[in-house]
CSV table of C-alpha atoms in Angstrom, one decimal:
chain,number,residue,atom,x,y,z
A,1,UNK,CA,-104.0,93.0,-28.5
A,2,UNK,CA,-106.4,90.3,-26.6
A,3,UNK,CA,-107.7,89.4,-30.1
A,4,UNK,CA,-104.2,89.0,-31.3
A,5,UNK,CA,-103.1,86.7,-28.1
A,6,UNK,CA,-106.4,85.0,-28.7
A,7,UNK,CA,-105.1,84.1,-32.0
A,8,UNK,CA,-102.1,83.2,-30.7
A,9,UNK,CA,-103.6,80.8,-28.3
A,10,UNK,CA,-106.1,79.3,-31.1
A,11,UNK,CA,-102.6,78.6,-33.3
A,12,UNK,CA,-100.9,77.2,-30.5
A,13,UNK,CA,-103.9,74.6,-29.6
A,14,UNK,CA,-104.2,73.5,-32.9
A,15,UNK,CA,-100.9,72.5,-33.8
A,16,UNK,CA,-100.4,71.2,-30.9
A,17,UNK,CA,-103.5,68.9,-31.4
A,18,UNK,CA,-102.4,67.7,-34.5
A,19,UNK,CA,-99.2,66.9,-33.3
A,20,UNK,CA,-100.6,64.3,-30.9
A,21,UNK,CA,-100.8,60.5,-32.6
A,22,UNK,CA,-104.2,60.3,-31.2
A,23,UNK,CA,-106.0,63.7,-32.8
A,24,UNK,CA,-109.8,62.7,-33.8
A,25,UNK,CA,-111.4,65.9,-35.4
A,26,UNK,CA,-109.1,66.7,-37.6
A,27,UNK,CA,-112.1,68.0,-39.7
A,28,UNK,CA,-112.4,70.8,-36.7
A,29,UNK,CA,-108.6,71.8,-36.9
A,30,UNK,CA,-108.5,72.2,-40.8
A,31,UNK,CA,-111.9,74.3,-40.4
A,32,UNK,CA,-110.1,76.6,-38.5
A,33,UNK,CA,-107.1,76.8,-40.4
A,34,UNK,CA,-109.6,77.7,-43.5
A,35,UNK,CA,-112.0,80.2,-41.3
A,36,UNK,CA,-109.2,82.5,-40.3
A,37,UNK,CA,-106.6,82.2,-43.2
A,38,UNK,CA,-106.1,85.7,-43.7
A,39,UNK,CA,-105.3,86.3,-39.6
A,40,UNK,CA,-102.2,83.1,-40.0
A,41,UNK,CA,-101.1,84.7,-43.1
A,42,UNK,CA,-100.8,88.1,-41.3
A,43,UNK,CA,-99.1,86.3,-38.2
A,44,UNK,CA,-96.8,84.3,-40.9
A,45,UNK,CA,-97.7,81.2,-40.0
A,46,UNK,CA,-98.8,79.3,-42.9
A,47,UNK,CA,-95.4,77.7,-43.6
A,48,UNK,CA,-95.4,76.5,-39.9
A,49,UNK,CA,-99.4,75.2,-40.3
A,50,UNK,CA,-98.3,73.5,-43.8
A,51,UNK,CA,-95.9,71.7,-42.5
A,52,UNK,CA,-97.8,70.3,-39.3
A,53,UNK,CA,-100.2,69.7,-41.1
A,54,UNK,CA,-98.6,67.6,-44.5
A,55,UNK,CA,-96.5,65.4,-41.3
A,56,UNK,CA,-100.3,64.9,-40.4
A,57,UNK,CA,-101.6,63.9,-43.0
A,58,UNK,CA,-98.3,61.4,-43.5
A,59,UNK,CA,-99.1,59.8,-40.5
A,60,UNK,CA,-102.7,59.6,-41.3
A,61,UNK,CA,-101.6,57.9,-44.4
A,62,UNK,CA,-99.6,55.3,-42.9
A,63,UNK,CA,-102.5,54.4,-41.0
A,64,UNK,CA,-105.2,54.2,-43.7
A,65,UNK,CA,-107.2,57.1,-42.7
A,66,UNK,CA,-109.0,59.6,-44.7
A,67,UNK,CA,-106.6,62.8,-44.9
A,68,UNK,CA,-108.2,64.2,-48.4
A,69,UNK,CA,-109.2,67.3,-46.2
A,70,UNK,CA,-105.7,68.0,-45.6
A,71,UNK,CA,-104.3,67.9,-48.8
A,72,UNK,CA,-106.9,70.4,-50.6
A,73,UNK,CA,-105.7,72.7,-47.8
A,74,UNK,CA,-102.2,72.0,-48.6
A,75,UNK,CA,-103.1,72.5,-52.3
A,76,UNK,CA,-104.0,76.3,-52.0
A,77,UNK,CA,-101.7,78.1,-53.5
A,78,UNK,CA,-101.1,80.4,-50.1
A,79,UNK,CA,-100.1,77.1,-48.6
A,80,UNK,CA,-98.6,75.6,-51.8
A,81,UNK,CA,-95.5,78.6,-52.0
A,82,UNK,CA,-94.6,77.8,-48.6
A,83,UNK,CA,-93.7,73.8,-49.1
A,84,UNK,CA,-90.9,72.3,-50.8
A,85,UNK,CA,-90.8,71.0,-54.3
A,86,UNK,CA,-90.9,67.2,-52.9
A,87,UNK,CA,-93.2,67.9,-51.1
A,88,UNK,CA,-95.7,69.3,-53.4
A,89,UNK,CA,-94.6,66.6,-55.4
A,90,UNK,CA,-95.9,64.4,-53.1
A,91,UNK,CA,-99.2,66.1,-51.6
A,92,UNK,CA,-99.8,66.3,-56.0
A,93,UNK,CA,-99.4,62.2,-55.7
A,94,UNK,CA,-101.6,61.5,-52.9
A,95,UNK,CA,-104.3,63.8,-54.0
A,96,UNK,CA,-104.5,61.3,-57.6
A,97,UNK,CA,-103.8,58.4,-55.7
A,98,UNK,CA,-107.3,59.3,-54.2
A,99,UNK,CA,-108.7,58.2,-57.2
A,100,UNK,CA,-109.7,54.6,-56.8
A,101,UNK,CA,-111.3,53.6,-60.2
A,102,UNK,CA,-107.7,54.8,-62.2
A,103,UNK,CA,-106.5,51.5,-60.0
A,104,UNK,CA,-108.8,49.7,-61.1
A,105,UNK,CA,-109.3,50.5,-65.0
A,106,UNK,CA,-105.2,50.0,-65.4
A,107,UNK,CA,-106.0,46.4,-63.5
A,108,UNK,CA,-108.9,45.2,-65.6
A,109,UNK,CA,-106.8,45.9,-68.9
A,110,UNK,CA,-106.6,42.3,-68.4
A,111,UNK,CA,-109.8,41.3,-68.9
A,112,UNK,CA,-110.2,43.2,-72.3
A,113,UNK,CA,-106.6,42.0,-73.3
A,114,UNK,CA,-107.1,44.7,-76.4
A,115,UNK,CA,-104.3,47.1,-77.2
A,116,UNK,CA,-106.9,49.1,-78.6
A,117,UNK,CA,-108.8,49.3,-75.1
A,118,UNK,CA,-104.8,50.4,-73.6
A,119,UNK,CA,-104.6,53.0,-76.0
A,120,UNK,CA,-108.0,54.3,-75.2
A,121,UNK,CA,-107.4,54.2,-71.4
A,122,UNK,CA,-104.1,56.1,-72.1
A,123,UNK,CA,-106.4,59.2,-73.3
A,124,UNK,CA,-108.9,58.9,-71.5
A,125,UNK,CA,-106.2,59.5,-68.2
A,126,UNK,CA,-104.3,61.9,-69.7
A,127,UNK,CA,-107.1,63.9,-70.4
A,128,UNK,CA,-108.6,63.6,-67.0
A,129,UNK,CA,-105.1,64.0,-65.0
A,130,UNK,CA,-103.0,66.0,-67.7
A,131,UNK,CA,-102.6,69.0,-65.1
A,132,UNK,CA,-100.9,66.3,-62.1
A,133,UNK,CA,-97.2,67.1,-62.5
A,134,UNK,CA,-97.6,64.0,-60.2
A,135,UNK,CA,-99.5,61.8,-62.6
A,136,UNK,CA,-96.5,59.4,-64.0
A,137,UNK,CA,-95.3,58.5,-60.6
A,138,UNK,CA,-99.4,57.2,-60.1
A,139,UNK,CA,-100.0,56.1,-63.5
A,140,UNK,CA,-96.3,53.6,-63.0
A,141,UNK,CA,-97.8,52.4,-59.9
A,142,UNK,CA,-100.6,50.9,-60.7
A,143,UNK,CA,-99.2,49.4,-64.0
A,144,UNK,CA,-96.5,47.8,-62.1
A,145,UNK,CA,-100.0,46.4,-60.0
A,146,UNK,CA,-100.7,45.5,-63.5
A,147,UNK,CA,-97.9,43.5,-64.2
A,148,UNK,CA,-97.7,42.0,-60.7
A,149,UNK,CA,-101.2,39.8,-61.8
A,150,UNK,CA,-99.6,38.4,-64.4
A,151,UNK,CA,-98.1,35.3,-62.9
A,152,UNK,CA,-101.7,34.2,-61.3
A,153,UNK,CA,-103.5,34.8,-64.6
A,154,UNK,CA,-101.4,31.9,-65.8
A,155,UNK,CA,-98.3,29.8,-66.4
A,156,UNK,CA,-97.8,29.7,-70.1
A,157,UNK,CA,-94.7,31.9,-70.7
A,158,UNK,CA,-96.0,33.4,-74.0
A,159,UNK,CA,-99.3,34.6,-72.9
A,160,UNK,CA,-97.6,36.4,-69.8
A,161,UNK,CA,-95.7,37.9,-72.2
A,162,UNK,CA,-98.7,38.9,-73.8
A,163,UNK,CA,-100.0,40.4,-70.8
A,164,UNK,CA,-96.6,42.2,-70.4
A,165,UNK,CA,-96.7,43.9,-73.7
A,166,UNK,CA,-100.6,44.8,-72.8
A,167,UNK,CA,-99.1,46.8,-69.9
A,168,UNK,CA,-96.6,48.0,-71.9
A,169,UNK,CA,-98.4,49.1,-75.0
A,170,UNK,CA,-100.8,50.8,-72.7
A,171,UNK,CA,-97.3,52.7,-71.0
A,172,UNK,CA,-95.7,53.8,-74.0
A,173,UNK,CA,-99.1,55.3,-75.3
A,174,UNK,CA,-99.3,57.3,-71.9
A,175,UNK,CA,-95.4,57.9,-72.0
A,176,UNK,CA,-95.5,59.9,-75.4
A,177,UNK,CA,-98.6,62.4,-74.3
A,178,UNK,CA,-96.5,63.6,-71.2
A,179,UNK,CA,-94.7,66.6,-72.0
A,180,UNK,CA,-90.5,66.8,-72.4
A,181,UNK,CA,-90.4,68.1,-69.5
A,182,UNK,CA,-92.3,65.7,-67.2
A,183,UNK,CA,-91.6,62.6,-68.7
A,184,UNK,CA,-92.7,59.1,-67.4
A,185,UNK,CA,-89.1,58.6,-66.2
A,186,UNK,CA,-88.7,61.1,-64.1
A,187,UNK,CA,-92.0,60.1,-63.0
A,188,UNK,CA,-90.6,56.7,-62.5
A,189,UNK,CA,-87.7,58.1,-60.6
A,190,UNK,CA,-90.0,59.9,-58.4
A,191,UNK,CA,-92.1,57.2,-57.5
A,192,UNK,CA,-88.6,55.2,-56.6
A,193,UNK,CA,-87.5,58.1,-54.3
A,194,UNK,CA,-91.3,59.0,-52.4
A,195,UNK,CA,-93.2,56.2,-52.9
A,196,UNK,CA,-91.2,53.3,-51.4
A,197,UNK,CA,-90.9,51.8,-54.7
A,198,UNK,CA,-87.8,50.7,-53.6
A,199,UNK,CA,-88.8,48.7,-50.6
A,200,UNK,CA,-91.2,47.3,-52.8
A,201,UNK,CA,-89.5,46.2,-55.6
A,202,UNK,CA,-87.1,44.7,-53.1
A,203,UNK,CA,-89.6,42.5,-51.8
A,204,UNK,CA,-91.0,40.3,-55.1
A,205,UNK,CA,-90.2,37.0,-54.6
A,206,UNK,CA,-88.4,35.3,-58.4
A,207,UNK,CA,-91.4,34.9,-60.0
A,208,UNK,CA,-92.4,38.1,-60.0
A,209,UNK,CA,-89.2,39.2,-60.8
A,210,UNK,CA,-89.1,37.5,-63.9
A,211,UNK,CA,-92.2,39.4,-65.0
A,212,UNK,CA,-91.0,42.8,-63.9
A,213,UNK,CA,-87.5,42.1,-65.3
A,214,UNK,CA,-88.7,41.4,-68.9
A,215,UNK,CA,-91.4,44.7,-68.3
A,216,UNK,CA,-89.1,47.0,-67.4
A,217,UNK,CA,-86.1,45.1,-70.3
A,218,UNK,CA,-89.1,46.1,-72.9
A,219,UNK,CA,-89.5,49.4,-71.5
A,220,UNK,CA,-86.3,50.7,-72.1
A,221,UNK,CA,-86.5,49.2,-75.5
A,222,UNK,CA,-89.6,51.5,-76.0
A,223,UNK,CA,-88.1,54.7,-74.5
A,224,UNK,CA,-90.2,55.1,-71.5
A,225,UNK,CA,-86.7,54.4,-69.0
A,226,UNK,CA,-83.7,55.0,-69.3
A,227,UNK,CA,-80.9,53.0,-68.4
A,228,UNK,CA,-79.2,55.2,-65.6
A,229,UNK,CA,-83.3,55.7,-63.8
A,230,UNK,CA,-83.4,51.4,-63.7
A,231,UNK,CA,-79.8,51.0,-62.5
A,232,UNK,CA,-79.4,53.9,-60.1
A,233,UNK,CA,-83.1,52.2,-58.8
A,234,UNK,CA,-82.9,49.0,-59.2
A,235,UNK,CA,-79.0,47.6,-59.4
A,236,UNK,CA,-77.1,49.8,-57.3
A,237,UNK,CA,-79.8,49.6,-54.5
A,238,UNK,CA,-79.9,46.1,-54.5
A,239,UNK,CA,-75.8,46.0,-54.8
A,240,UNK,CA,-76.1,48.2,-51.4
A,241,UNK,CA,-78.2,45.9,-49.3
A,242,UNK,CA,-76.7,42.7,-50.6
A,243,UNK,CA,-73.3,44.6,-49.4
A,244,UNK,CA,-74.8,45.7,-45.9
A,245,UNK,CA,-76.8,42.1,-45.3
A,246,UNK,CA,-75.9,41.2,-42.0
A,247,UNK,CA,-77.7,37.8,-41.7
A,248,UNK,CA,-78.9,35.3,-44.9
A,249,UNK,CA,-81.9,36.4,-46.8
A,250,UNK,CA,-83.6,34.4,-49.7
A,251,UNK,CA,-85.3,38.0,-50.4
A,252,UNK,CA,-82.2,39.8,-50.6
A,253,UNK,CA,-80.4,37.4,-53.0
A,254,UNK,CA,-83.1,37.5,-55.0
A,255,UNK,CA,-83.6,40.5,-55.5
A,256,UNK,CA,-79.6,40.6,-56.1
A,257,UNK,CA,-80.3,37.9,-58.6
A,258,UNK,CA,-82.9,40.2,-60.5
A,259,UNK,CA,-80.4,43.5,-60.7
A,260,UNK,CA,-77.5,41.4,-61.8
A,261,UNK,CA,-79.8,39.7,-65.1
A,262,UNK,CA,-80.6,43.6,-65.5
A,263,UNK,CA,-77.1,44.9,-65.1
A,264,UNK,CA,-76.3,41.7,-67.6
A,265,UNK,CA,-78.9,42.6,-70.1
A,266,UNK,CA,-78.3,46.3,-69.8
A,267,UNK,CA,-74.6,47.0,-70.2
A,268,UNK,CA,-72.7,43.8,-71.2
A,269,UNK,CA,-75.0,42.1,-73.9
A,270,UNK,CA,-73.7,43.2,-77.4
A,271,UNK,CA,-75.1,39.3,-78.9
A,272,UNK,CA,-78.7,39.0,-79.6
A,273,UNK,CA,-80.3,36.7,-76.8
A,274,UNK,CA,-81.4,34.4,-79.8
A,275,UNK,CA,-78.4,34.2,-81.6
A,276,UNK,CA,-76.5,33.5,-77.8
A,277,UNK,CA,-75.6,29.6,-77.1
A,278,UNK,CA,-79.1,29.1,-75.2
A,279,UNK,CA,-81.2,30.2,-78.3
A,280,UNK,CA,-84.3,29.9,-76.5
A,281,UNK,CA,-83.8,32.7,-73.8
A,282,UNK,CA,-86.7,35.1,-74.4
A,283,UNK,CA,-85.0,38.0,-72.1
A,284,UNK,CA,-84.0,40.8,-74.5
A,285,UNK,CA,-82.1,42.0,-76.4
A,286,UNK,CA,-84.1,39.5,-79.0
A,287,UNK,CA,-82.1,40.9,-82.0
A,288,UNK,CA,-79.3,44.1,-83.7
A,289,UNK,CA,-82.3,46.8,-83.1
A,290,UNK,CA,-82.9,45.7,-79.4
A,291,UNK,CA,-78.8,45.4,-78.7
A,292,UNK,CA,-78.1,48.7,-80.5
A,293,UNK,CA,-81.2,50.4,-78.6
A,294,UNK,CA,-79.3,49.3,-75.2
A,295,UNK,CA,-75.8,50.2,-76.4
A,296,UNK,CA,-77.2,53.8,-77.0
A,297,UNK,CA,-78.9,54.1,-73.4
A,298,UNK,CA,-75.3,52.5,-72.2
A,299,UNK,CA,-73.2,55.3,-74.6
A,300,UNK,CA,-75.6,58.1,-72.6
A,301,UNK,CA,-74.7,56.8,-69.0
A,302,UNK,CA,-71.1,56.6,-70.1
A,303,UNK,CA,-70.6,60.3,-71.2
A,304,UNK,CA,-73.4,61.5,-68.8
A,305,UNK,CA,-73.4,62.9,-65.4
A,306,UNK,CA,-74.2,59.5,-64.3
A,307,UNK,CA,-70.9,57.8,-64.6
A,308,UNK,CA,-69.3,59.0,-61.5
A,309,UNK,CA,-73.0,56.8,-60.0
A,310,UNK,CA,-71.8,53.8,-61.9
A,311,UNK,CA,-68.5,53.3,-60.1
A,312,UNK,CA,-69.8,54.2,-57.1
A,313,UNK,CA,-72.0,51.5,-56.7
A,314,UNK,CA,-69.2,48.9,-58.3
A,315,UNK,CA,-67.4,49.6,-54.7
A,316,UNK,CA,-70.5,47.4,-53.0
A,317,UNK,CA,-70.5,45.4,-55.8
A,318,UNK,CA,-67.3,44.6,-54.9
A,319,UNK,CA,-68.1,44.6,-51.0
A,320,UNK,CA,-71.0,42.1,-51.4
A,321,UNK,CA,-68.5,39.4,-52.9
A,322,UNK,CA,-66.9,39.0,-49.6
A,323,UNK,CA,-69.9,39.1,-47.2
A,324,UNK,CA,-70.4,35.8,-46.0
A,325,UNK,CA,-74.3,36.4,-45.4
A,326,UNK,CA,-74.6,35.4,-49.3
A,327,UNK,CA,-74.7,32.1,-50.5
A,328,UNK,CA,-71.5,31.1,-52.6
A,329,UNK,CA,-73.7,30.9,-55.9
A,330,UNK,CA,-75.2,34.7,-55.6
A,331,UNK,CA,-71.7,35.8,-54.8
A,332,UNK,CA,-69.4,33.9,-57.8
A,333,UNK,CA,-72.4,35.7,-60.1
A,334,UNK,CA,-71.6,39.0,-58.8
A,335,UNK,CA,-67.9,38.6,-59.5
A,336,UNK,CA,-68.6,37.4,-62.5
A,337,UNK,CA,-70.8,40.5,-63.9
A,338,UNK,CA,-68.2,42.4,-62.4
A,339,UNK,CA,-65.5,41.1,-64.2
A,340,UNK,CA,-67.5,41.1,-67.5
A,341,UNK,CA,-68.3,44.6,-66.6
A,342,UNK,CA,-64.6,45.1,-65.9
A,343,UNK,CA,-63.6,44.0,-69.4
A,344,UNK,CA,-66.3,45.7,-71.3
A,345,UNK,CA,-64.8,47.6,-74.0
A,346,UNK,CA,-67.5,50.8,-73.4
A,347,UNK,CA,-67.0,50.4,-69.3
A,348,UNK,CA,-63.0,50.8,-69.8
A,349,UNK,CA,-62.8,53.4,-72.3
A,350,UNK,CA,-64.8,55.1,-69.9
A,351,UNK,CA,-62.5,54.6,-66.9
A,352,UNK,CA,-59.7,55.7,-68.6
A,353,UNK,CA,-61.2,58.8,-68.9
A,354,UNK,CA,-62.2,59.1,-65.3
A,355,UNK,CA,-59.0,57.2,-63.9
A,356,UNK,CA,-58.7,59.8,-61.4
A,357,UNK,CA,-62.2,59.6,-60.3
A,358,UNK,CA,-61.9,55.6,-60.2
A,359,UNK,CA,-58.4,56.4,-58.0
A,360,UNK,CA,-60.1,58.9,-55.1
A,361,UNK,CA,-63.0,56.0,-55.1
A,362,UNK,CA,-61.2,52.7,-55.3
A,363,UNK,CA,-58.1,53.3,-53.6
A,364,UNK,CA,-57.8,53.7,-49.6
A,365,UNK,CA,-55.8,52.8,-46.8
A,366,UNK,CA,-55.2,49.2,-48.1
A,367,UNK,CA,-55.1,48.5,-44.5
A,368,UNK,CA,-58.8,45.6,-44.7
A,369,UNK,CA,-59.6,43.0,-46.9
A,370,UNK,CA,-62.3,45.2,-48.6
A,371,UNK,CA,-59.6,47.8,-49.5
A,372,UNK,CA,-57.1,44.7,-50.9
A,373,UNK,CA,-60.3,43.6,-53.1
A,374,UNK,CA,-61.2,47.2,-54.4
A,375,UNK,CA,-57.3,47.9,-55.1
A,376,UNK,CA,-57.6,44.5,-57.2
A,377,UNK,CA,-61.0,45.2,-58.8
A,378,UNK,CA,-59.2,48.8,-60.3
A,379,UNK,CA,-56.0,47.1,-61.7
A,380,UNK,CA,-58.6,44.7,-63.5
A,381,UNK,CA,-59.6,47.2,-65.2
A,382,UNK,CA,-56.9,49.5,-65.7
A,383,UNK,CA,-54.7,46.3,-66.7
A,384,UNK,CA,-51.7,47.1,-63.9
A,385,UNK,CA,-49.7,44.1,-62.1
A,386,UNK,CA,-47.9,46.5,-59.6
A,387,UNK,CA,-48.6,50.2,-58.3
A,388,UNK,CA,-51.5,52.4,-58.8
C-alpha cells in the first residue's frame, strides 16, 4: 500500500511538472515515465501521461525546443492505443519533420534543375519514409518551401515556370508510390488542418501567390489534388476571413485575390486560356485536355458529398461583397465570380437538385441587409422574380 501511494505521489509530481511552462529536465520526467511503465499501465494511467505529455511536447514545439524524447515515448505502441487518430497523425508528422536533410534535398532540387534528379529524390524518400502514414503532409511542406524560392531565383516568367514543373515533376513521382489509401491529398488536407498551412498560405504576399497559384493549377492537372481539397482549403477559407475582416488588409485581399483566380480557373473556365481574348495568359487550363481534366474534378465536387461545402461557403461569398473593410475593386471581383458561378450551367443543374438544401441555407429572417443579398443571390440562380 506505501509503495502504491509512493507511485501515486511519483505520478502526481510528474505531471504536474510538466504541466508548468517553465519544466527544464524534461529528459528526467520521460525517464521515469519509461522506468516504471508497467506500474502506470497497472494504475491506468498511460492515456492521462500521453496526453500531458503530447500538450508538452506542443508547447515545446512552439518554442523551438528539442522534444524528440517525447515523441518516441508517445510512439510506443502502449502509449500509441491511448491517443487519438489526429493526434498520432500528428506526433507521426513531427517525428519526420525531425529530419532536417529531407528539407533540404527537396530545396536544392534547384540547383540540379534535373527531372531525372526529382525522380530519384522521389525514391529515395519513399523508400526511407514509406512506413510514415504522416509522410505526404511533410513531403507537401517542404515542396511548397520549394516553390516559395522560386520568385528570388529569378524574374523571367518561363524559367519560374520551369522551376514550378521541377517541383511538380518531383510531386507527381512521389504522389503515384503512396498507396490508394494514403494518398498525397489527403496528405495535403492534413497538413491544411494540423499544420497551420492555412495561416500560411494566407500570409504570401501576390508574388508568391502567382507561383503557388499556377503549382497548385498544375497539380490538379496531374492528379495529385483534387478540386474539393484546394477549394474547401484555399477558397472558402479565404471567402471566410475576407467576410469576417473587420478593419482593411492588403494581406487579406490578397489572398482573396488568389482564391478567386482559383475558384475562376477551377469551376467556370470551359475556354482554353490560350484560345481566351488575352491569348498570352499562361494560367491553365492551356488547352481541351487541361479544361476537360478540370470539368471532371468540377463533375466529382458536384455529385459528391462536397456540394452541400460549396454553397456553404457561397453564403460568405456573398457576405464579403458588402463588408466595407474591402476595397471596391476586390469586392466587384467577388460579385462577379459569383455571378459567373451563379450562371454556370454545371453550378445550376446542381442546385436544382439540392434546391432544398440551397433554401434551409440561403433563406432567413430577411430581416438585415445580408439576408436581402443572400435571398437575391438564390433567385439568381434559381431564375425567380418574386417568392421563394
Amino acid at each position: 500500500m506505501r509503495v502504491s501511494r509512493c507511485y501515486s505521489s511519483i505520478l502526481d509530481l510528474s505531471l504536474r511538472l510538466l504541466r508548468e511552462p517553465d519544466v527544464n529536465d524534461v529528459q528526467a520526467i520521460v525517464d521515469t515515465f519509461t522506468r516504471h511503465a508497467d506500474v502506470w499501465a497497472s494504475m491506468d494511467a498511460l492515456s492521462t501521461i500521453g496526453e500531458t505529455l503530447f500538450a508538452t511536447h506542443s508547447r515545446l514545439k512552439c518554442s523551438q525546443q528539442d522534444s524528440r524524447m517525447i515523441l518516441e515515448v508517445l510512439s510506443r505502441p502502449e502509449y500509441a492505443k491511448h491517443l487519438s487518430p489526429e493526434t498520432k497523425q500528428q506526433i507521426e508528422t513531427d517525428s519526420i519533420a525531425l529530419s532536417q536533410p529531407i528539407i533540404q534535398e527537396i530545396l536544392d532540387l534547384k540547383d540540379s534543375f534535373s527531372l531525372d534528379e526529382a525522380s530519384a529524390l522521389a525514391h529515395r524518400l519513399w523508400e526511407q519514409f514509406k512506413h510514415n502514414s504522416g509522410v505526404g503532409q511533410v513531403i507537401w511542406d517542404n515542396v511548397i518551401q520549394g516553390v516559395r524560392q522560386v520568385d528570388a531565383l529569378s524574374p523571367d516568367h518561363s524559367l519560374r515556370m520551369e522551376y514550378v514543373r521541377l517541383y511538380g515533376h518531383f510531386l507527381q513521382t512521389f504522389s503515384q508510390l503512396l498507396p490508394l489509401n494514403n494518398t498525397l491529398d489527403s496528405g495535403v488536407h492534413h497538413w491544411f488542418r494540423h499544420e497551420n498551412g492555412r495561416e500560411e498560405f494566407s500570409e504570401y504576399d501576390a508574388n508568391t501567390w502567382t507561383t503557388i497559384s499556377l503549382f497548385i493549377l498544375e497539380m490538379v492537372l496531374q492528379g495529385c489534388l483534387t478540386t474539393s481539397t484546394v477549394l474547401g482549403n484555399v477558397a472558402y477559407v479565404a471567402w471566410k476571413k475576407a467576410a469576417d475582416l473587420e478593419a482593411p488588409s492588403e494581406q487579406a485581399e490578397t489572398f482573396l485575390r488568389a482564391a478567386n483566380l482559383l475558384t475562376e480557373r477551377l469551376l467556370l473556365h470551359d475556354v482554353p486560356s490560350q484560345q481566351a481574348v488575352i491569348s498570352s495568359d499562361p494560367i491553365p487550363p492551356l488547352d481541351l485536355i487541361q479544361v476537360q481534366r478540370y470539368q471532371t474534378q468540377r463533375q466529382k465536387i458536384y455529385t459528391g458529398p462536397g456540394v452541400k461545402s460549396v454553397f456553404k461557403a457561397m453564403r460568405n461569398l456573398v457576405w464579403l461583397e458588402l463588408n466595407a473593410n474591402l476595397s471596391q475593386d476586390v469586392r466587384d471581383e467577388s460579385i462577379r465570380i459569383r455571378m459567373a458561378l451563379c450562371q454556370h450551367h454545371q453550378f445550376r443543374t446542381t442546385a436544382f437538385r439540392h434546391l432544398q438544401d440551397l433554401k434551409q441555407l440561403f433563406v432567413r429572417s430577411l430581416s438585415s441587409e445580408k439576408d436581402v443579398r443572400l435571398a437575391d443571390a438564390l433567385r439568381l440562380i434559381v431564375h425567380v422574380d418574386d417568392g421563394l
